[in-house]
Tab-separated table of C-alpha atoms and ligand atoms in Angstrom:
chain	number	residue	atom	x	y	z
A	1	MET	CA	-31.452	14.766	-1.762
A	2	PRO	CA	-30.361	17.039	-5.105
A	3	ASP	CA	-28.692	14.331	-7.709
A	4	HIS	CA	-24.847	15.229	-8.560
A	5	ASN	CA	-23.882	12.513	-10.758
A	6	ASP	CA	-23.962	15.030	-13.616
A	7	VAL	CA	-20.661	16.219	-12.424
A	8	ARG	CA	-16.709	14.984	-12.610
A	9	PRO	CA	-15.497	12.643	-9.704
A	10	ARG	CA	-13.441	15.829	-8.171
A	11	THR	CA	-16.450	17.950	-8.024
A	12	ALA	CA	-18.743	14.734	-6.677
A	13	VAL	CA	-16.598	14.087	-3.894
A	14	LEU	CA	-17.479	17.732	-2.481
A	15	THR	CA	-21.320	17.623	-3.471
A	16	ARG	CA	-22.391	14.296	-3.151
A	17	GLY	CA	-23.569	12.500	0.025
A	18	PHE	CA	-24.122	15.502	2.070
A	19	ASP	CA	-27.368	17.617	2.602
A	20	PRO	CA	-26.702	20.711	4.813
A	21	SER	CA	-30.948	20.841	5.475
A	22	LEU	CA	-30.643	17.502	7.413
A	23	SER	CA	-27.408	19.304	9.866
A	24	VAL	CA	-29.511	22.269	10.766
A	25	GLY	CA	-27.916	24.253	7.824
A	26	SER	CA	-24.186	23.275	8.688
A	27	ALA	CA	-21.775	23.656	5.915
A	28	ARG	CA	-19.960	20.132	7.131
A	29	PRO	CA	-22.019	17.136	8.130
A	30	ALA	CA	-22.474	16.520	12.251
A	31	VAL	CA	-21.132	13.576	13.572
A	32	PHE	CA	-24.507	11.406	14.648
A	33	ARG	CA	-23.135	9.248	17.264
A	34	SER	CA	-26.522	7.827	18.102
A	35	SER	CA	-26.756	3.941	18.520
A	36	THR	CA	-29.936	4.062	17.244
A	37	TYR	CA	-32.761	5.696	15.106
A	38	VAL	CA	-36.125	6.540	16.122
A	39	PHE	CA	-38.757	5.601	13.245
A	40	ALA	CA	-41.503	8.058	11.703
A	41	SER	CA	-44.474	5.055	12.712
A	42	PRO	CA	-44.115	1.448	13.380
A	43	GLU	CA	-44.898	0.848	9.749
A	44	GLU	CA	-41.791	2.536	8.756
A	45	ALA	CA	-40.077	0.173	11.178
A	46	GLU	CA	-41.373	-2.704	9.482
A	47	ARG	CA	-40.439	-1.518	6.510
A	48	ALA	CA	-37.137	-0.437	7.342
A	49	PHE	CA	-36.467	-4.213	8.644
A	50	ALA	CA	-38.132	-6.053	5.510
A	51	ILE	CA	-36.225	-4.249	3.498
A	52	THR	CA	-32.837	-4.481	5.295
A	53	GLY	CA	-33.812	-8.858	5.857
A	54	GLY	CA	-34.356	-8.511	1.764
A	55	ARG	CA	-37.753	-9.717	2.209
A	56	LEU	CA	-38.398	-5.999	0.508
A	57	GLN	CA	-36.435	-4.080	-2.478
A	58	PRO	CA	-35.869	-0.573	-1.700
A	59	GLU	CA	-37.374	2.056	-4.166
A	60	ASP	CA	-34.561	2.892	-6.808
A	61	GLY	CA	-31.381	4.374	-5.527
A	62	LYS	CA	-32.972	5.273	-1.867
A	63	ARG	CA	-31.825	3.726	1.369
A	64	PRO	CA	-34.068	2.545	3.333
A	65	ASP	CA	-34.854	3.977	6.763
A	66	LEU	CA	-31.561	3.986	9.498
A	67	ILE	CA	-32.616	1.834	12.412
A	68	TYR	CA	-29.197	0.404	14.234
A	69	SER	CA	-25.560	1.785	14.281
A	70	ARG	CA	-24.432	-1.899	13.504
A	71	MET	CA	-26.305	-2.051	10.882
A	72	SER	CA	-25.670	1.705	8.878
A	73	HIS	CA	-25.325	4.876	10.260
A	74	ALA	CA	-25.785	8.425	9.328
A	75	ASN	CA	-21.879	8.928	9.017
A	76	ALA	CA	-21.388	5.811	7.175
A	77	GLU	CA	-24.043	6.886	4.377
A	78	ILE	CA	-22.853	9.987	4.306
A	79	LEU	CA	-19.175	9.076	3.634
A	80	GLU	CA	-20.056	5.754	1.446
A	81	ASP	CA	-21.965	8.386	-0.950
A	82	GLN	CA	-19.126	10.477	-1.219
A	83	ILE	CA	-16.481	8.169	-1.579
A	84	VAL	CA	-18.298	6.185	-4.760
A	85	PRO	CA	-17.329	8.824	-7.406
A	86	LEU	CA	-13.568	8.408	-6.618
A	87	GLU	CA	-13.395	4.967	-7.318
A	88	ALA	CA	-14.029	4.640	-11.141
A	89	GLY	CA	-16.563	2.175	-12.215
A	90	ALA	CA	-18.536	1.865	-8.689
A	91	ARG	CA	-21.793	2.442	-7.910
A	92	GLU	CA	-21.760	1.179	-4.231
A	93	ALA	CA	-19.477	1.083	-1.478
A	94	ALA	CA	-18.942	-0.450	2.275
A	95	VAL	CA	-16.964	1.046	5.021
A	96	PHE	CA	-15.347	-0.868	7.704
A	97	ASN	CA	-13.232	-0.062	11.193
A	98	SER	CA	-10.266	-1.458	9.431
A	99	GLY	CA	-8.660	-1.976	5.861
A	100	MET	CA	-8.315	-6.164	7.068
A	101	ALA	CA	-11.955	-5.436	8.270
A	102	ALA	CA	-12.698	-4.758	4.848
A	103	ILE	CA	-10.868	-7.793	3.650
A	104	MET	CA	-11.991	-10.171	5.754
A	105	THR	CA	-15.740	-9.310	5.295
A	106	ALA	CA	-15.547	-9.667	1.704
A	107	PHE	CA	-13.937	-12.982	2.388
A	108	PHE	CA	-16.686	-14.664	4.589
A	109	THR	CA	-19.436	-12.929	2.014
A	110	PHE	CA	-17.767	-14.987	-1.204
A	111	GLY	CA	-15.586	-17.640	0.351
A	112	ARG	CA	-17.551	-21.142	1.005
A	113	HIS	CA	-16.336	-24.372	2.639
A	114	ARG	CA	-14.225	-26.240	0.469
A	115	GLY	CA	-13.841	-23.491	-1.799
A	116	THR	CA	-10.711	-22.198	-3.330
A	117	ILE	CA	-9.067	-19.056	-3.720
A	118	VAL	CA	-6.114	-18.460	-5.882
A	119	TYR	CA	-4.012	-15.378	-4.815
A	120	THR	CA	-1.078	-13.066	-6.098
A	121	THR	CA	1.769	-13.087	-3.443
A	122	PRO	CA	2.775	-11.718	-1.555
A	123	LEU	CA	0.151	-10.261	-0.176
A	124	TYR	CA	-0.219	-7.900	3.038
A	125	GLY	CA	0.979	-9.495	5.953
A	126	GLY	CA	-2.218	-9.721	7.734
A	127	THR	CA	-4.432	-10.895	4.459
A	128	THR	CA	-1.613	-13.706	4.245
A	129	GLY	CA	-2.590	-14.697	7.977
A	130	LEU	CA	-6.024	-14.447	7.322
A	131	ILE	CA	-5.966	-17.032	4.246
A	132	ARG	CA	-2.968	-19.452	5.794
A	133	GLN	CA	-4.215	-19.228	9.754
A	134	PHE	CA	-7.940	-19.004	9.567
A	135	LEU	CA	-9.334	-19.641	5.786
A	136	GLU	CA	-7.565	-23.211	5.387
A	137	PRO	CA	-7.813	-24.372	8.641
A	138	PHE	CA	-11.488	-23.401	8.421
A	139	GLY	CA	-11.857	-25.753	5.049
A	140	MET	CA	-10.971	-23.498	2.207
A	141	GLU	CA	-7.988	-24.337	-0.138
A	142	ARG	CA	-5.346	-22.006	-1.113
A	143	ILE	CA	-3.307	-21.251	-4.587
A	144	ALA	CA	-0.585	-18.763	-4.194
A	145	VAL	CA	0.918	-18.007	-7.685
A	146	PRO	CA	3.800	-15.338	-7.601
A	147	ALA	CA	3.064	-11.810	-8.416
A	148	GLY	CA	3.649	-10.451	-11.738
A	149	ASP	CA	3.337	-14.169	-13.173
A	150	SER	CA	0.476	-13.697	-15.967
A	151	ALA	CA	1.141	-17.397	-17.182
A	152	ALA	CA	1.060	-19.018	-13.950
A	153	LEU	CA	-2.047	-16.984	-12.909
A	154	ASP	CA	-4.057	-17.792	-15.960
A	155	GLU	CA	-3.418	-21.658	-15.173
A	156	ALA	CA	-4.429	-21.563	-11.558
A	157	ILE	CA	-7.251	-19.898	-12.278
A	158	SER	CA	-8.480	-22.414	-15.144
A	159	SER	CA	-7.484	-25.253	-13.589
A	160	ALA	CA	-8.921	-24.533	-9.643
A	161	ARG	CA	-11.958	-26.566	-8.865
A	162	ASN	CA	-14.450	-24.822	-6.967
A	163	LEU	CA	-13.422	-21.630	-7.032
A	164	CYS	CA	-15.366	-18.614	-5.346
A	165	MET	CA	-12.572	-16.213	-5.047
A	166	VAL	CA	-9.323	-14.435	-7.187
A	167	LEU	CA	-7.480	-11.869	-4.895
A	168	LEU	CA	-4.623	-9.505	-6.384
A	169	GLU	CA	-2.858	-7.139	-5.019
A	170	THR	CA	-0.960	-4.854	-7.753
A	171	PRO	CA	1.618	-3.529	-7.143
A	172	ALA	CA	3.141	-6.019	-4.789
A	173	ASN	CA	4.684	-4.905	-1.444
A	174	PRO	CA	7.424	-3.716	-1.755
A	175	THR	CA	8.967	-4.999	-4.578
A	176	LEU	CA	6.107	-3.397	-6.759
A	177	THR	CA	5.689	-6.252	-9.093
A	178	MET	CA	2.568	-5.528	-10.917
A	179	THR	CA	-0.393	-8.135	-11.667
A	180	ASP	CA	-2.131	-7.791	-14.795
A	181	ILE	CA	-5.850	-7.409	-13.543
A	182	GLU	CA	-7.630	-7.513	-16.465
A	183	ARG	CA	-6.239	-10.588	-17.937
A	184	ALA	CA	-6.916	-12.475	-14.525
A	185	CYS	CA	-10.502	-11.129	-15.069
A	186	GLU	CA	-10.623	-12.509	-18.693
A	187	ARG	CA	-9.635	-15.753	-17.292
A	188	ALA	CA	-11.843	-15.909	-14.128
A	189	ALA	CA	-14.875	-15.063	-16.220
A	190	ARG	CA	-14.416	-18.005	-18.120
A	191	HIS	CA	-14.454	-20.577	-15.262
A	192	PRO	CA	-17.966	-22.203	-14.686
A	193	ASP	CA	-17.531	-21.449	-11.207
A	194	ARG	CA	-17.999	-17.050	-12.422
A	195	PRO	CA	-15.226	-15.959	-9.197
A	196	ILE	CA	-15.402	-13.018	-7.985
A	197	VAL	CA	-12.104	-10.994	-8.963
A	198	MET	CA	-10.823	-8.645	-5.485
A	199	VAL	CA	-8.299	-6.387	-6.115
A	200	ASP	CA	-6.675	-4.790	-3.042
A	201	ASN	CA	-5.936	-1.488	-4.607
A	202	THR	CA	-4.835	0.203	-1.270
A	203	PHE	CA	-1.038	1.188	-3.388
A	204	LEU	CA	-2.181	3.070	-6.111
A	205	GLY	CA	-6.087	3.680	-6.120
A	206	PRO	CA	-8.199	5.351	-6.086
A	207	ALA	CA	-6.488	8.047	-8.100
A	208	PHE	CA	-4.062	6.068	-10.202
A	209	GLN	CA	-5.478	2.759	-10.897
A	210	HIS	CA	-9.438	1.734	-11.579
A	211	PRO	CA	-9.560	-2.348	-11.118
A	212	LEU	CA	-13.329	-2.044	-11.768
A	213	GLN	CA	-13.128	-0.786	-15.116
A	214	LEU	CA	-10.646	-3.651	-16.195
A	215	GLY	CA	-13.241	-6.514	-15.132
A	216	ALA	CA	-12.873	-6.680	-11.147
A	217	GLY	CA	-16.001	-7.491	-8.934
A	218	LEU	CA	-14.667	-5.500	-5.547
A	219	VAL	CA	-12.138	-2.943	-5.025
A	220	LEU	CA	-10.881	-2.930	-1.444
A	221	TYR	CA	-8.640	-0.584	0.719
A	222	SER	CA	-7.274	-0.096	3.690
A	223	ALA	CA	-8.088	3.835	3.545
A	224	THR	CA	-5.590	4.160	6.849
A	225	LYS	CA	-3.226	4.956	4.288
A	226	TYR	CA	-4.053	7.218	1.157
A	227	LEU	CA	-7.371	7.921	1.731
A	228	SER	CA	-7.224	8.784	5.019
A	229	GLY	CA	-3.743	10.047	4.632
A	230	PHE	CA	-2.104	11.691	8.166
A	231	SER	CA	-1.391	8.347	9.493
A	232	ASP	CA	-3.678	9.019	12.176
A	233	MET	CA	-7.090	6.547	11.796
A	234	LEU	CA	-7.621	2.926	11.041
A	235	ALA	CA	-10.291	2.487	8.033
A	236	GLY	CA	-11.576	0.157	5.543
A	237	VAL	CA	-13.234	0.448	2.202
A	238	ALA	CA	-15.058	-2.192	-0.329
A	239	LEU	CA	-16.154	-0.710	-3.757
A	240	ALA	CA	-17.969	-2.681	-6.451
A	241	SER	CA	-20.236	-1.603	-9.329
A	242	ASP	CA	-22.950	-3.967	-9.001
A	243	PRO	CA	-24.897	-2.633	-6.050
A	244	ALA	CA	-25.932	-6.545	-5.046
A	245	VAL	CA	-22.212	-7.778	-4.204
A	246	ILE	CA	-22.095	-4.517	-1.528
A	247	ARG	CA	-25.608	-5.353	-0.366
A	248	MET	CA	-24.052	-8.680	0.413
A	249	ILE	CA	-21.197	-7.545	1.853
A	250	ARG	CA	-23.360	-5.357	4.221
A	251	SER	CA	-25.561	-7.844	5.163
A	252	ARG	CA	-22.451	-9.738	6.715
A	253	ARG	CA	-20.889	-6.961	8.025
A	254	SER	CA	-24.180	-6.242	10.202
A	255	MET	CA	-23.677	-9.721	11.926
A	256	PHE	CA	-19.950	-9.253	12.441
A	257	GLY	CA	-20.441	-5.522	13.618
A	258	ASN	CA	-17.395	-4.017	11.930
A	259	ILE	CA	-18.585	-1.162	10.698
A	260	LEU	CA	-16.455	2.103	10.713
A	261	GLN	CA	-17.503	4.242	13.755
A	262	PRO	CA	-19.425	8.124	13.403
A	263	ASP	CA	-16.440	9.802	14.322
A	264	GLU	CA	-14.233	7.895	11.753
A	265	CYS	CA	-16.246	8.125	8.844
A	266	TRP	CA	-16.452	12.218	10.085
A	267	MET	CA	-12.368	11.965	9.955
A	268	LEU	CA	-12.179	10.231	6.717
A	269	ASP	CA	-14.622	12.467	4.739
A	270	SER	CA	-12.984	15.230	5.288
A	271	ARG	CA	-10.004	13.455	3.596
A	272	LEU	CA	-11.574	12.574	0.320
A	273	PRO	CA	-11.511	15.405	-1.605
A	274	THR	CA	-7.441	16.011	-1.196
A	275	VAL	CA	-6.676	12.342	-1.879
A	276	SER	CA	-5.928	12.876	-5.754
A	277	LEU	CA	-3.970	16.089	-4.939
A	278	ARG	CA	-2.149	14.430	-1.895
A	279	MET	CA	-1.235	11.305	-4.259
A	280	ASN	CA	-0.376	13.229	-7.069
A	281	ARG	CA	2.212	15.392	-5.416
A	282	GLN	CA	3.707	12.278	-3.948
A	283	SER	CA	4.157	10.081	-6.263
A	284	LYS	CA	6.073	13.534	-7.884
A	285	ASN	CA	7.931	13.334	-5.161
A	286	ALA	CA	8.715	9.317	-5.169
A	287	GLN	CA	9.423	9.844	-8.999
A	288	ARG	CA	12.074	12.423	-8.456
A	289	LEU	CA	13.562	10.110	-5.811
A	290	ALA	CA	13.217	6.898	-6.915
A	291	GLU	CA	15.103	8.484	-10.296
A	292	ALA	CA	17.914	10.298	-8.858
A	293	LEU	CA	19.004	7.311	-6.815
A	294	HIS	CA	18.797	4.962	-9.296
A	295	GLY	CA	22.530	3.809	-9.800
A	296	HIS	CA	23.891	5.140	-7.070
A	297	LYS	CA	27.170	2.730	-6.301
A	298	LEU	CA	25.849	1.286	-2.776
A	299	LEU	CA	22.544	0.073	-4.120
A	300	SER	CA	22.278	-2.846	-6.165
A	301	ARG	CA	18.375	-2.200	-7.501
A	302	VAL	CA	15.786	0.703	-6.988
A	303	MET	CA	12.451	-1.059	-8.080
A	304	TYR	CA	9.600	1.830	-9.153
A	305	PRO	CA	7.797	1.694	-12.191
A	306	THR	CA	9.267	4.082	-14.258
A	307	LEU	CA	12.738	1.937	-13.559
A	308	PHE	CA	10.976	-1.551	-14.800
A	309	GLU	CA	13.520	-3.250	-17.072
A	310	ASP	CA	11.100	-6.650	-17.956
A	311	PRO	CA	9.145	-5.468	-21.033
A	312	GLU	CA	6.003	-7.554	-19.568
A	313	GLN	CA	6.009	-5.314	-16.253
A	314	ILE	CA	6.337	-2.019	-18.543
A	315	ARG	CA	3.251	-3.320	-20.526
A	316	ILE	CA	1.216	-3.894	-17.322
A	317	TYR	CA	2.254	-0.852	-15.992
A	318	ARG	CA	1.686	1.489	-19.168
A	319	LYS	CA	-1.774	-0.578	-19.471
A	320	GLN	CA	-3.321	-0.221	-16.140
A	321	CYS	CA	-1.236	2.353	-13.893
A	322	GLU	CA	-1.685	5.970	-14.722
A	323	TYR	CA	0.937	7.379	-12.390
A	324	PRO	CA	4.032	5.300	-11.118
A	325	GLY	CA	2.477	6.033	-7.141
A	326	ALA	CA	4.560	6.998	-4.117
A	327	ILE	CA	6.103	3.854	-2.891
A	328	PHE	CA	9.530	2.452	-4.065
A	329	SER	CA	12.350	0.121	-2.464
A	330	ILE	CA	15.997	0.163	-2.739
A	331	GLU	CA	18.602	-2.430	-2.380
A	332	PHE	CA	22.049	-1.830	-0.399
A	333	LYS	CA	24.782	-4.724	-1.620
A	334	GLY	CA	25.707	-4.334	1.683
A	335	GLY	CA	22.672	-6.144	2.954
A	336	LYS	CA	20.937	-5.568	6.554
A	337	PRO	CA	24.184	-3.668	7.958
A	338	ALA	CA	23.838	-1.014	4.892
A	339	ALA	CA	20.213	-1.042	5.216
A	340	PHE	CA	20.105	-0.596	9.145
A	341	ASP	CA	22.613	2.550	8.966
A	342	PHE	CA	20.681	4.097	6.094
A	343	LEU	CA	17.265	3.733	8.269
A	344	ARG	CA	19.307	4.602	11.661
A	345	ASN	CA	20.911	7.823	9.791
A	346	LEU	CA	17.371	9.344	8.179
A	347	ARG	CA	16.672	12.426	9.757
A	348	THR	CA	13.809	13.660	7.510
A	349	ALA	CA	11.914	10.255	6.977
A	350	ARG	CA	11.097	8.688	9.599
A	351	ASN	CA	11.375	4.757	10.655
A	352	ALA	CA	8.103	3.376	10.860
A	353	VAL	CA	5.624	0.684	9.229
A	354	SER	CA	2.220	1.934	7.577
A	355	LEU	CA	2.368	3.978	4.269
A	356	GLY	CA	0.342	6.499	2.476
A	357	GLY	CA	0.301	9.261	4.761
A	358	VAL	CA	1.757	12.927	4.178
A	359	GLU	CA	5.011	12.116	5.620
A	360	THR	CA	7.663	10.060	4.084
A	361	LEU	CA	8.087	6.669	6.084
A	362	THR	CA	10.617	4.022	5.512
A	363	CYS	CA	11.319	0.181	6.842
A	364	HIS	CA	13.092	-3.092	6.395
A	365	PRO	CA	10.343	-5.145	5.033
A	366	LYS	CA	12.503	-8.374	5.635
A	367	SER	CA	12.823	-8.075	9.627
A	368	THR	CA	9.410	-6.159	10.105
A	369	THR	CA	6.384	-6.331	7.729
A	370	HIS	CA	7.363	-9.569	6.145
A	371	SER	CA	9.216	-11.126	9.294
A	372	GLY	CA	6.038	-13.761	9.088
A	373	MET	CA	7.041	-15.170	5.790
A	374	THR	CA	9.346	-18.418	5.159
A	375	PRO	CA	12.760	-18.216	3.735
A	376	GLU	CA	11.731	-19.519	0.322
A	377	GLU	CA	8.349	-16.965	0.578
A	378	LEU	CA	11.179	-14.225	0.895
A	379	ALA	CA	13.339	-15.400	-1.814
A	380	GLU	CA	10.681	-16.334	-4.309
A	381	SER	CA	9.252	-12.554	-4.079
A	382	GLY	CA	12.379	-10.694	-3.990
A	383	VAL	CA	12.380	-9.874	0.110
A	384	THR	CA	15.868	-9.137	0.667
A	385	ASP	CA	18.116	-8.419	3.089
A	386	GLY	CA	19.370	-5.160	1.819
A	387	LEU	CA	15.629	-4.416	0.910
A	388	VAL	CA	14.321	-1.010	2.134
A	389	ARG	CA	10.858	0.757	1.499
A	390	VAL	CA	9.891	3.925	1.294
A	391	SER	CA	6.649	5.607	1.193
A	392	VAL	CA	6.963	9.014	-0.262
A	393	GLY	CA	5.151	12.016	1.705
A	394	ILE	CA	4.617	15.845	-0.079
A	395	GLU	CA	7.484	16.983	2.204
A	396	ASP	CA	9.784	19.361	-0.575
A	397	TRP	CA	11.538	16.171	-2.521
A	398	ARG	CA	14.571	18.594	-2.369
A	399	ASP	CA	14.773	18.114	1.509
A	400	LEU	CA	13.971	14.390	0.998
A	401	LEU	CA	16.836	13.564	-1.543
A	402	ALA	CA	19.423	16.003	0.790
A	403	ASP	CA	18.179	13.612	3.508
A	404	PHE	CA	18.647	10.103	1.522
A	405	GLU	CA	22.230	11.627	-0.106
A	406	GLN	CA	23.501	12.423	3.633
A	407	ALA	CA	21.913	8.826	4.923
A	408	LEU	CA	23.696	6.886	1.845
A	409	GLU	CA	27.102	8.997	2.649
A	410	ALA	CA	26.782	7.847	6.475
A	411	VAL	CA	26.232	3.975	5.087
A	412	ALA	CA	29.539	4.325	2.833
A	413	ASN	CA	31.719	5.730	6.097
A	414	ALA	CA	30.126	3.427	7.928
A	415	SER	CA	31.203	0.547	5.792
A	416	LYS	CA	34.756	1.921	5.234
A	417	VAL	CA	35.136	1.670	8.664
A	418	GLU	CA	34.480	-1.976	8.930
A	419	SER	CA	36.550	-2.771	5.932
A	420	PRO	CA	39.297	-0.515	5.958
A	421	THR	CA	41.015	-2.497	3.457
A	422	VAL	CA	38.438	-1.464	0.651
B	501	PLP	C1	-2.100	-1.649	5.321
B	501	PLP	C2	-2.645	-2.612	4.468
B	501	PLP	C3	-3.738	-3.358	4.766
B	501	PLP	C4	-4.487	-3.715	6.030
B	501	PLP	O1	-5.268	-2.319	6.374
B	501	PLP	P1	-5.696	-1.856	7.726
B	501	PLP	O2	-6.002	-1.100	7.914
B	501	PLP	O3	-3.804	-2.062	8.497
B	501	PLP	O4	-6.438	-3.177	8.773
B	501	PLP	C5	-4.265	-4.174	3.670
B	501	PLP	N1	-3.832	-4.595	2.346
B	501	PLP	C6	-2.720	-3.449	2.069
B	501	PLP	C7	-1.908	-3.225	0.583
B	501	PLP	C8	-2.216	-2.467	3.081
B	501	PLP	O5	-1.330	-1.556	2.830
């Protein structure tokens, strides 16, 4: 296969990973739905098993022959090769049938009985559930640190015993609070247990934030979001600069049977060349909307990186993010009734969970995505009654702003009816 390591990432995503001569000259990859692969000879079969079992080293840069599709298959290999150049610093990738599958498999690769995981809060609800309802009863210790509290994170990492994993999710959902990735990696590197630092990069990656270049050992994605971008599939990805990390993860994936299926691999690889185009447009739209809504009389806060006021948050944002991204949150002074009235009155933007798609989606985190959190956790992470999260799409931003303004107007009118004295 030709070597395309000499071109830039936006070119490589179109040229790497796929050799048309292996798909009867087809310009786009075929979908290989086969569950099993025919060996050239019994010797090749023996060799493939020896490599997969770790008894034989594959030649540098070469993949072993395919065996059986739960271990790997042609479309997974194409997708994995193609996605690597999008993540700065990555050398290998593994794809999964959801973001949670990627996170779970990483946990079961690097976690161990009586080991400790240090993580920022809030995390994605599914990840929090996995840690609290599964890892902890299973015998792992957990230490949660509020997002953005660098000193507390330093202390948690330094003092943890049997530390095997540090998981950062930055910016945090839905408040956009940022955690300093490089600082956490430096701390972790000084710990005698040499824990792996994992970053859930779903919100800003792969376009705007590059954790592997800041020292992280593993980057995780829900590819259900920006990577696929059309709210029509589930997928997950793990990427690392050390190929051994991905080899270990792939071997767990073979046991768990959670590899992404061929059709989904084919769909996702067709979306990759437009990830940075979509994310750039979405980020520009979001910045225009967030800045236009900032200071609105019905809102107590607009949470967005270009509107940060805390100097430490501004410093982290400038240091580790290229653009502010396409998610912002607004907080209504009128609490839950105002937030619900707003969601009820939007016409262009839809009320749905999830994010990262080309269409604008809005939700009320406290009663939906974050409803599993305790009152203390909600308060600590700033998920209030009046908070609405917005994932901005690629629509014309002027239509979105008009939609938001008419919905805000409706909220203002509703509150006048409810309290005629005001
Ligand atoms: C959606 C999401 C996940 C889970 O991904 P799925 O594809 O739904 O399994 C994990 N982390 C973050 C930050 C997410 O937004």
